[in-house]
Amino acid sequence: MTNLAVNNRFPASLPDSLLLQWNQQLEQKSAVERVAWALENLPTHFALTSSFGIQSAVMLHMMTQIQPNIPVILTDTGYLFDETYRFIDELTQRFNLNLHVVRADISPAWQRARYGEQWQQDDEALKDYNQRNKVEPLERGLEQLNVNTWFSGVRRSQTDHRKSLSVLQVIRGRFKVHPIIDWSNKQIHEYLTTNNLPYHPLWEQGYVSVGDRHSSLPLSEQMDEQDTRFNGMQRECGLHTDGDGI
């Protein structure tokens, strides 16, 4: 594979042709091979972002098997399920995670007093809520850790937007790697089973995607997976899209 002398500067000037070439080759690799390639070829420092959602144990296990002390960034809105907070504690202890929790500068209670329950209003209000509680805290966390390359467990089958994602992209000035982007639900299940790893506790109650309490629903017969989040409004909160992207 062609190797570019990528240093710790952000990759804003990376030629599109080289990114395309890298992705063509990464598509042929396994998830573990993609992680290894990124750690060898992309600029440090590295981090993994995790929502500690339904399938999050896959990437947490995979990454810490390869690089045990990699920073794991969690964006906490203050509205996660009780089960999620306990799941975070469980996996942090089990994998000895180097966990970094980022939050909005203003508390959830103060936000409600100032803005109301924005997730119940309209698309613009939800966009504002997500920007303040998810995108901005994550960007601060990445900046504080000097992250130039971050890993994420998003998959193409999860949303319409993610169907078009490549293994490697440049987002908001950083490299972003999706090692399991092409994995099916069956592959997720097999990895969890083989490695004796748990789904999120709410999996047993019919949840296929878990975020905030107020914007996550169990899957019913009338839904597809992306309908279970954000009350049928925007599916992407902006963490995995460039620009404001929400």
Steps between C-alpha positions, in 0.01 A plus 500: 500500500629845413622670815471876536723671753202607706613693804306642793353785300131464426441344156310786339719487189495122454447429129160347426672250271714367784205473737314307228799269447528430871130423528507264204765296676344529846172361366683171438639474853349355816398726787812413701721559194338841451578596859861382464542692173363820654726476805801452270421752227287781645612780731491472876347559743223238483165467679186289488159660541226289655137554593500178705199401296355167394811362321772719653679211667623392155718803432600546864627142508661509155686828556621423851629161386722683251578820693396455865541858618333677208288793627127423484284811470141489624266793444260513797187708447375432852196324350639151448305202632589374847586172327750685279681657795529159665617350169771767479619406849494129414700530177741758641594256774501194276727654233689735734401785270685829476163678512455871436149640555406828330189708568339831410615803698147559629309238699192318364277670760626846407455423130137397558436823690657709226393318184224258598500135390647562158468138389121546507498820295614505137797405286687823567458467875616137488798604290589762762466245780725250322759761412524619862488159667677272254702666226658784699599283801649235269702760311636638829596150609677425172684832523605449862644158415667631180319231301578489129347156430191360667324168474125443504274195488236637263369264232340553160189304589403738782376810312452635149787746551741229609434288190734730307783512757841361412741321732712816525383857478615848591247667731534842657873496427584158644529147367211277604516121465202263490645149540163318511317725253395203282409257778155344511294444815596133467871583510446720805319216676768249409779725630318563828424132545851379409660743744239457774403867481167656597248699304372812675245393768211664310555264206282250685217756507499545122736795463729483196646848551534685831581864567311750715199380696277754328599403144537121501222249442489120478456360151143414399363326192421832329852640539833451342814541711556869430142586604574408862697817571422873522120462492498459125688825440867523400677166532854639516597711801800648322782299657556301181433771241717785381416865547200543730362197323206442726 
